[in-house]
Tab-separated table of C-alpha atoms in Angstrom:
chain	number	residue	atom	x	y	z
A	563	MET	CA	-9.066	15.287	-2.625
A	564	ALA	CA	-10.742	12.627	-4.411
A	565	VAL	CA	-10.558	8.736	-3.832
A	566	VAL	CA	-9.445	7.412	-7.242
A	567	MET	CA	-8.807	3.705	-6.265
A	568	GLU	CA	-10.037	1.843	-3.170
A	569	TYR	CA	-8.791	-1.705	-2.320
A	570	THR	CA	-9.795	-4.137	0.415
A	571	THR	CA	-7.277	-6.868	1.269
A	572	SER	CA	-8.582	-10.513	2.258
A	573	ASP	CA	-7.741	-9.380	6.036
A	574	GLY	CA	-10.273	-6.500	5.742
A	575	THR	CA	-7.578	-3.747	5.408
A	576	THR	CA	-9.047	-1.076	2.898
A	577	ILE	CA	-6.356	0.909	1.054
A	578	LYS	CA	-7.363	4.226	-0.774
A	579	ILE	CA	-5.471	6.175	-3.140
A	580	ASN	CA	-6.414	9.684	-3.660
A	581	ASP	CA	-5.560	12.272	-6.432
A	582	GLU	CA	-3.077	13.954	-3.824
A	583	ALA	CA	-0.855	11.250	-4.132
A	584	TYR	CA	0.229	12.218	-7.492
A	585	ARG	CA	-1.446	15.395	-8.689
A	586	ASP	CA	0.956	18.007	-9.637
A	587	LYS	CA	4.121	15.980	-8.648
A	588	THR	CA	7.331	15.957	-10.957
A	589	GLU	CA	8.303	12.681	-12.272
A	590	GLU	CA	10.966	12.043	-9.385
A	591	GLU	CA	8.381	12.453	-6.875
A	592	LEU	CA	5.830	10.192	-8.621
A	593	GLN	CA	8.662	7.512	-8.447
A	594	ARG	CA	8.933	8.216	-4.751
A	595	VAL	CA	5.149	7.914	-4.463
A	596	ARG	CA	5.337	4.470	-6.254
A	597	GLU	CA	8.266	3.158	-4.139
A	598	ASN	CA	6.279	4.119	-1.028
A	599	ILE	CA	3.041	2.394	-1.951
A	600	HIS	CA	5.212	-0.527	-2.961
A	601	ARG	CA	6.961	-0.739	0.450
A	602	VAL	CA	3.814	-0.379	2.445
A	603	ALA	CA	2.028	-2.670	0.429
A	604	SER	CA	5.008	-5.228	0.880
A	605	ARG	CA	4.959	-4.863	4.500
A	606	LEU	CA	1.137	-5.367	4.711
A	607	PHE	CA	1.329	-8.534	2.565
A	608	TYR	CA	4.319	-9.632	4.779
A	609	ASP	CA	2.431	-9.031	7.916
A	610	SER	CA	-0.363	-10.889	6.705
A	611	MET	CA	1.726	-13.739	5.910
A	612	CYS	CA	3.306	-14.012	9.087
A	613	SER	CA	-0.080	-13.566	11.070
A	614	GLU	CA	-1.545	-16.720	8.898
A	615	ARG	CA	1.562	-18.720	9.626
A	616	GLU	CA	1.434	-17.965	13.241
A	617	GLY	CA	-2.300	-18.945	13.130
A	618	ASN	CA	-1.367	-22.433	11.473
A	619	VAL	CA	1.210	-23.404	13.788
A	620	ARG	CA	-0.991	-22.444	16.952
A	621	GLY	CA	-4.249	-23.842	15.377
């Protein structure tokens, strides 16, 4: 397993993509991987925005 991409979000969340996520996958499996990554990233973004909004309301 090799990390091929690594991201750190503004709130400090680290996202690592390793080659096992897509190595030796069919096109259909790759599509599911992309959809899953999108779903997780969208959820992280949504949660981050909600946290910021709550902080602004309370602050």
